[in-house]
Tab-separated table of C-alpha atoms and ligand atoms in Angstrom:
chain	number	residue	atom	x	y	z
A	58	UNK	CA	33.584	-3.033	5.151
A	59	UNK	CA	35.913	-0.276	4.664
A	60	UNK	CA	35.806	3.005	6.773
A	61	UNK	CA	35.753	5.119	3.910
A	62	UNK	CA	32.830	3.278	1.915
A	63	UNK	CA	31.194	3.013	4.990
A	64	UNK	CA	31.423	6.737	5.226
A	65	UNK	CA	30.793	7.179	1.199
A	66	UNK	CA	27.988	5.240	1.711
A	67	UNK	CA	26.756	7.050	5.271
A	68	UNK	CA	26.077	10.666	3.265
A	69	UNK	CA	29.668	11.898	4.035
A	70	UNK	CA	31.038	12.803	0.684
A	71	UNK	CA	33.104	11.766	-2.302
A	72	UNK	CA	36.297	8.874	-1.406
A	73	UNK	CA	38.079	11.411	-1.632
A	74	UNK	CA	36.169	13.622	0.585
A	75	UNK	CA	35.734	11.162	3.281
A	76	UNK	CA	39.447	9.832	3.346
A	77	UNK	CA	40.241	13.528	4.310
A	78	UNK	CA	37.952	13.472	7.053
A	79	UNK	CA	39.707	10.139	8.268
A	80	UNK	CA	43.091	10.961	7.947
A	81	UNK	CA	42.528	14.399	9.450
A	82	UNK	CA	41.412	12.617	12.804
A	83	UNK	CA	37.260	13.468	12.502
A	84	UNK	CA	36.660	9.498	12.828
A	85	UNK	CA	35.854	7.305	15.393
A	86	UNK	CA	35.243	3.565	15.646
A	87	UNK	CA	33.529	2.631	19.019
A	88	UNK	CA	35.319	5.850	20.464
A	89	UNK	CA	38.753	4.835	18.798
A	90	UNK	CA	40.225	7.761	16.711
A	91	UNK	CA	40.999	6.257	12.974
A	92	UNK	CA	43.311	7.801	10.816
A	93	UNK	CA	43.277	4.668	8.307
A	94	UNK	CA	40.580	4.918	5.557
A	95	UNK	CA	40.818	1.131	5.113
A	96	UNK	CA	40.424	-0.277	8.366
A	97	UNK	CA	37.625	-2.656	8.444
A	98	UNK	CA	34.546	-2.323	10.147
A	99	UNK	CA	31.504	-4.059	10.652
A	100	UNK	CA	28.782	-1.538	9.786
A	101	UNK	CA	26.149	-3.184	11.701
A	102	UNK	CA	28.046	-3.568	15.094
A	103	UNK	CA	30.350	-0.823	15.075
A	104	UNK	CA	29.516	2.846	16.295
A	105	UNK	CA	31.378	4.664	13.610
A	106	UNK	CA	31.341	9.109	14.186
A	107	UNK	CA	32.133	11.781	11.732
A	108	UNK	CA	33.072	14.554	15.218
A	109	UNK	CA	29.589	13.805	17.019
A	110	UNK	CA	27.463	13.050	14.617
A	111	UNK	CA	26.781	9.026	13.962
A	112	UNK	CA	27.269	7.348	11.048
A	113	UNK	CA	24.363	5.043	9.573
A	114	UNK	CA	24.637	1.657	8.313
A	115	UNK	CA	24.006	0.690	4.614
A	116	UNK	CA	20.517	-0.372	3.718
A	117	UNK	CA	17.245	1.185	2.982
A	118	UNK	CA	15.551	3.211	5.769
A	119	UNK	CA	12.098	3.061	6.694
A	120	UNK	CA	10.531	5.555	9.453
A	121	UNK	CA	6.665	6.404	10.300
A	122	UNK	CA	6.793	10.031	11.690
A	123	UNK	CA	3.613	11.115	14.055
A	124	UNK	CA	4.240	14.609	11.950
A	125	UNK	CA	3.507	17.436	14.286
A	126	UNK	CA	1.226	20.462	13.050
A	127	UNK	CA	3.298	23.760	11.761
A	128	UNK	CA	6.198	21.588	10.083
A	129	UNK	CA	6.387	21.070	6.428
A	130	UNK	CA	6.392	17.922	4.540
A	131	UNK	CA	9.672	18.579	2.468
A	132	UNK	CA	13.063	18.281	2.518
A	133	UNK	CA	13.352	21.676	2.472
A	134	UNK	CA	11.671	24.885	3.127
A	135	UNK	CA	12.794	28.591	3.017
A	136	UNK	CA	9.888	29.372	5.991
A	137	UNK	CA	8.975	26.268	8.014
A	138	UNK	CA	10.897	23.756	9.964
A	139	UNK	CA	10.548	20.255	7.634
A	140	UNK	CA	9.700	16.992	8.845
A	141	UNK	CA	13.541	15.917	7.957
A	142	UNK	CA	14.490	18.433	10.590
A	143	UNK	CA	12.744	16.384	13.018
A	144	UNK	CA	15.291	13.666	12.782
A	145	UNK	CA	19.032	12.984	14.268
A	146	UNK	CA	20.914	14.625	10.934
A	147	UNK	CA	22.587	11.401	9.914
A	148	UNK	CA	18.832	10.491	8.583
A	149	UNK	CA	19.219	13.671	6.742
A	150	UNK	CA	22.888	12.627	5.144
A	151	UNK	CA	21.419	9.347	3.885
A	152	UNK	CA	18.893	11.067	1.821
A	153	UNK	CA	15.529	10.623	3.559
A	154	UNK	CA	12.292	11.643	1.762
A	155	UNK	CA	8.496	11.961	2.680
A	156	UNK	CA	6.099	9.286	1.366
A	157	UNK	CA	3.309	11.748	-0.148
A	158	UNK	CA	2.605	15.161	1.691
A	159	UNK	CA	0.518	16.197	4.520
A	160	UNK	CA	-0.694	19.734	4.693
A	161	UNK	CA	1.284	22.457	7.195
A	162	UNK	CA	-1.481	22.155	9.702
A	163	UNK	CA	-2.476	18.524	9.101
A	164	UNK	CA	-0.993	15.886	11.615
A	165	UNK	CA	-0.397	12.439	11.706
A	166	UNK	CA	1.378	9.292	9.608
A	167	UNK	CA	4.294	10.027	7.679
A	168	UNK	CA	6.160	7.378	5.923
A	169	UNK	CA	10.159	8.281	5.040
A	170	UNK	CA	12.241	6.431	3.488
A	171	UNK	CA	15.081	6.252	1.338
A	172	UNK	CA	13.111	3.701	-0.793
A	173	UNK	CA	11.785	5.366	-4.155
A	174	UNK	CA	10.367	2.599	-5.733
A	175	UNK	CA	7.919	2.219	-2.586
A	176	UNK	CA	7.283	5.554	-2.322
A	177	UNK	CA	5.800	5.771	-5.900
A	178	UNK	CA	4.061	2.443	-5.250
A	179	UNK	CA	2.521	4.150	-2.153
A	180	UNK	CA	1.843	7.353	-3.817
A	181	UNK	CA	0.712	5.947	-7.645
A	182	UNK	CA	-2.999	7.465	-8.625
A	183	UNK	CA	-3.006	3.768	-10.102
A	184	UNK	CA	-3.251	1.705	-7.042
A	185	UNK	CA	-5.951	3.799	-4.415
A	186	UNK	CA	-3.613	3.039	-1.582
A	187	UNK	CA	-6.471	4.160	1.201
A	188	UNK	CA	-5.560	6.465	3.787
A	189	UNK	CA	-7.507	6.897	6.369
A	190	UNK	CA	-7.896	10.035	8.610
A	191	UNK	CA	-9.281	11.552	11.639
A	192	UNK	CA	-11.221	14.139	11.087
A	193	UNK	CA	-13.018	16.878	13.725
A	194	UNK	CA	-15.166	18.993	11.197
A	195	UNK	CA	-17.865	22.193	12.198
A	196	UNK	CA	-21.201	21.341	11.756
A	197	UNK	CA	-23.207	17.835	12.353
A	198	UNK	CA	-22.566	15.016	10.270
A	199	UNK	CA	-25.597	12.943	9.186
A	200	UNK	CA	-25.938	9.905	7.192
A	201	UNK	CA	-26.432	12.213	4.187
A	202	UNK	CA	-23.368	13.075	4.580
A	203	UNK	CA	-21.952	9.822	4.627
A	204	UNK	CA	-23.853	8.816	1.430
A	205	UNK	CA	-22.385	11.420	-0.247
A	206	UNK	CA	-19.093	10.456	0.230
A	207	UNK	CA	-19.779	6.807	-0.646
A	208	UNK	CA	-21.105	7.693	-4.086
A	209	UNK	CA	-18.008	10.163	-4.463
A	210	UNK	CA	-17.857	13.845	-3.860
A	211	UNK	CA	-17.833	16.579	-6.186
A	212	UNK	CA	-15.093	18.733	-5.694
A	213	UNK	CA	-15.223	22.613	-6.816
A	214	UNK	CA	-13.056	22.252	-9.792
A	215	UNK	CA	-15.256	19.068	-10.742
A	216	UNK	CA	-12.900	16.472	-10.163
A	217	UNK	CA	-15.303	13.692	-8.808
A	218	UNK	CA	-13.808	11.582	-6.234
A	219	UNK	CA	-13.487	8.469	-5.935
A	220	UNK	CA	-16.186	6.830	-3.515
A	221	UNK	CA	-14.726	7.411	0.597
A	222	UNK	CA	-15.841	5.645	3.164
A	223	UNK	CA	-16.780	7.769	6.531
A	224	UNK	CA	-17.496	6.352	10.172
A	225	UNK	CA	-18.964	9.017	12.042
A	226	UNK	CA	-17.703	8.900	15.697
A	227	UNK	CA	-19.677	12.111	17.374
A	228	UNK	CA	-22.409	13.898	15.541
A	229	UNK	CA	-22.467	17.601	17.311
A	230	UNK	CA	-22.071	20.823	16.644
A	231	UNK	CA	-18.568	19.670	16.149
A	232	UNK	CA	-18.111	16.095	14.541
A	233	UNK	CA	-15.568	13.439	14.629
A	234	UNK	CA	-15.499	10.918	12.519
A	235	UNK	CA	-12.717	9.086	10.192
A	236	UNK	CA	-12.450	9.326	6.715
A	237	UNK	CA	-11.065	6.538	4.482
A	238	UNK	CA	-9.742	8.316	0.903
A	239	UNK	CA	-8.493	5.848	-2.119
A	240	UNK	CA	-6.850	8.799	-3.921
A	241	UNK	CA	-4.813	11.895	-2.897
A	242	UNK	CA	-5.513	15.007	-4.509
A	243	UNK	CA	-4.356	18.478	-2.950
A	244	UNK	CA	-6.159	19.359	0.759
A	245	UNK	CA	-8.430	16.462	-0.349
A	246	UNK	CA	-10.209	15.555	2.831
A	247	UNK	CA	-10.721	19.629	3.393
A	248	UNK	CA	-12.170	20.074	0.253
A	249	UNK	CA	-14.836	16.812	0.333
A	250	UNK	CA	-15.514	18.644	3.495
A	251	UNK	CA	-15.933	21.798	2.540
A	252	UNK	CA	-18.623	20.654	-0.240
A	253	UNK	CA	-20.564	18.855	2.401
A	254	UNK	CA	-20.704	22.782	4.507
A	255	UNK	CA	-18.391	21.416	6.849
A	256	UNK	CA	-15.154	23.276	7.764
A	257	UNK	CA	-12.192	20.953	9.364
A	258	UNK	CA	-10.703	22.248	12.178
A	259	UNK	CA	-8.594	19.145	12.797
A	260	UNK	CA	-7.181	16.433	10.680
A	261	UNK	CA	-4.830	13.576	11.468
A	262	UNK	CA	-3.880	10.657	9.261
A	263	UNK	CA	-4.151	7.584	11.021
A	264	UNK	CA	-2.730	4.669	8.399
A	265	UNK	CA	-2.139	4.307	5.209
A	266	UNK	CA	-2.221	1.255	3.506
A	267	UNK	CA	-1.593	-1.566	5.582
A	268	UNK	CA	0.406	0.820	8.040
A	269	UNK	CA	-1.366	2.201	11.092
A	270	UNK	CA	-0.026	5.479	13.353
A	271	UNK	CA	1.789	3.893	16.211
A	272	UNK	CA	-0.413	5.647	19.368
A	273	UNK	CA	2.796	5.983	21.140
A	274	UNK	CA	4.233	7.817	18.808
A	275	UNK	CA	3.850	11.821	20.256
A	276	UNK	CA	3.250	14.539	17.826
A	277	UNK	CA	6.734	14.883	16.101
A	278	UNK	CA	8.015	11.576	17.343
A	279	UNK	CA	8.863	8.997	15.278
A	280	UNK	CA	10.788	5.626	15.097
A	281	UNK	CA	12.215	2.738	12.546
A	282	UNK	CA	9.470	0.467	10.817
A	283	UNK	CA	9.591	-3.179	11.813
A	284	UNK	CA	10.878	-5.931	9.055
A	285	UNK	CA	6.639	-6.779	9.635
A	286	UNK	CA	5.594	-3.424	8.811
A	287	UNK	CA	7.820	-3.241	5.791
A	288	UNK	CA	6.813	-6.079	4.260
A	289	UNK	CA	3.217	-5.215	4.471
A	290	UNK	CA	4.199	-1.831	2.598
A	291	UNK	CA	5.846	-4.066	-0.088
A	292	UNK	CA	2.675	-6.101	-0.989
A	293	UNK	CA	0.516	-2.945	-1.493
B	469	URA	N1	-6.365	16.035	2.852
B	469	URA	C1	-6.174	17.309	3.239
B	469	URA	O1	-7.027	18.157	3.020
B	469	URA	N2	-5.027	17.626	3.856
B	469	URA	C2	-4.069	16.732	4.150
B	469	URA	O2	-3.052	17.089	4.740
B	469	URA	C3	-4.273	15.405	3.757
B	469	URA	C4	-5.426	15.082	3.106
């Protein structure tokens, strides 16, 4: 592949742009200054820099994010650090988006990618993708309250849900348990909640789909799907 089209297709700039950069000395090809826009390189072996920052090879990216609380699931945000801002910038350059949106305080399984036609599959009311999260809630959950959300809560605007399955892990005076939601309306889990009494202090998506939260993943880590993982995502 060309250095230039690698760098076109990298986030760089125009062919223009990017043969500027190159014949202004800002490339390197495994630590090689390259002042010749077409000198070949293999995209997948070579470690091609713009100054520092790296320069990703062509293809579709896929990332799960363990997304931390107090970070915003956007691509940009005029008050809070986003969840793109987690990642090295050249993630950034290629266009990365969130799969669906987690709330500021909500933590847990992201899905980015620069994939849109598996991001709408993922997201489509059509096809109750379930997502399933964990949930610490005020109050003691009961078997009525898991009945409830099997025959599908009411919210307060009287959308009625679809049904949700919840596995009660500690009944107290403050519950765990884990939710399983077929739909995602706005601070959905909070508000099933919320008409059940209960207030959530804590909520964490876990997986979504066929895609589980990799446990070794730390709150605002995050790493590259496997080709496995992927093609589970693609037969949802
Ligand atoms: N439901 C919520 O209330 N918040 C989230 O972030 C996700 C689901």
């Amino acid at each position: 592949m060309r250095l230039d089209r690698m760098l076109v297709a990298g986030g760089f700039g125009t062919r223009k742009e990017v043969r500027a950069l190159i014949q202004e000395g800002m490339v390197t090809v495994d630590g090689e200054r390259i002042v010749d826009p077409g000198f070949k390189v293999d995209p997948f072996k070579a470690e091609v820099r713009v100054g520092e920052e790296k320069v990703m090879p062509p293809g579709r990216i896929y990332l799960m994010l363990n997304k931390p609380a107090g970070v915003v699931t956007s691509t940009a945000d005029p008050r809070y650090p986003t969840v793109i801002q987690l990642l090295p910038p050249e993630y950034a350059r290629r266009g990365v988006f969130p799969v669906g949106r987690l709330d500021l305080d909500t933590e847990g399984l992201l899905i980015i990618t620069t994939d849109g036609k598996l991001a709408h599959r993922l997201t489509s009311p059509r096809r109750h993708v379930p997502k399933r999260y964990f949930v610490r809630v005020h109050g003691y959950l009961t078997g009525e309250d898991v009945k409830a959300m099997q025959e599908g809560i009411v919210l307060e605007d009287g959308y009625k849900c679809l049904p949700a399955h919840l596995n009660i892990l500690y009944a107290g005076e403050i519950s765990e348990a884990e939710l399983t939601i077929y739909e995602g309306k706005y601070h959905q889990v909070k508000r099933m909640f919320a008409r059940r009494g209960k207030k959530v202090l804590y909520l964490k998506r876990v997986a979504m789909g066929p895609l589980e939260l990799d446990p070794s993943l730390p709150p605002g880590g995050w790493r590259e799907l496997t080709p496995d993982e992927v093609a589970a995502l693609k037969k949802v």
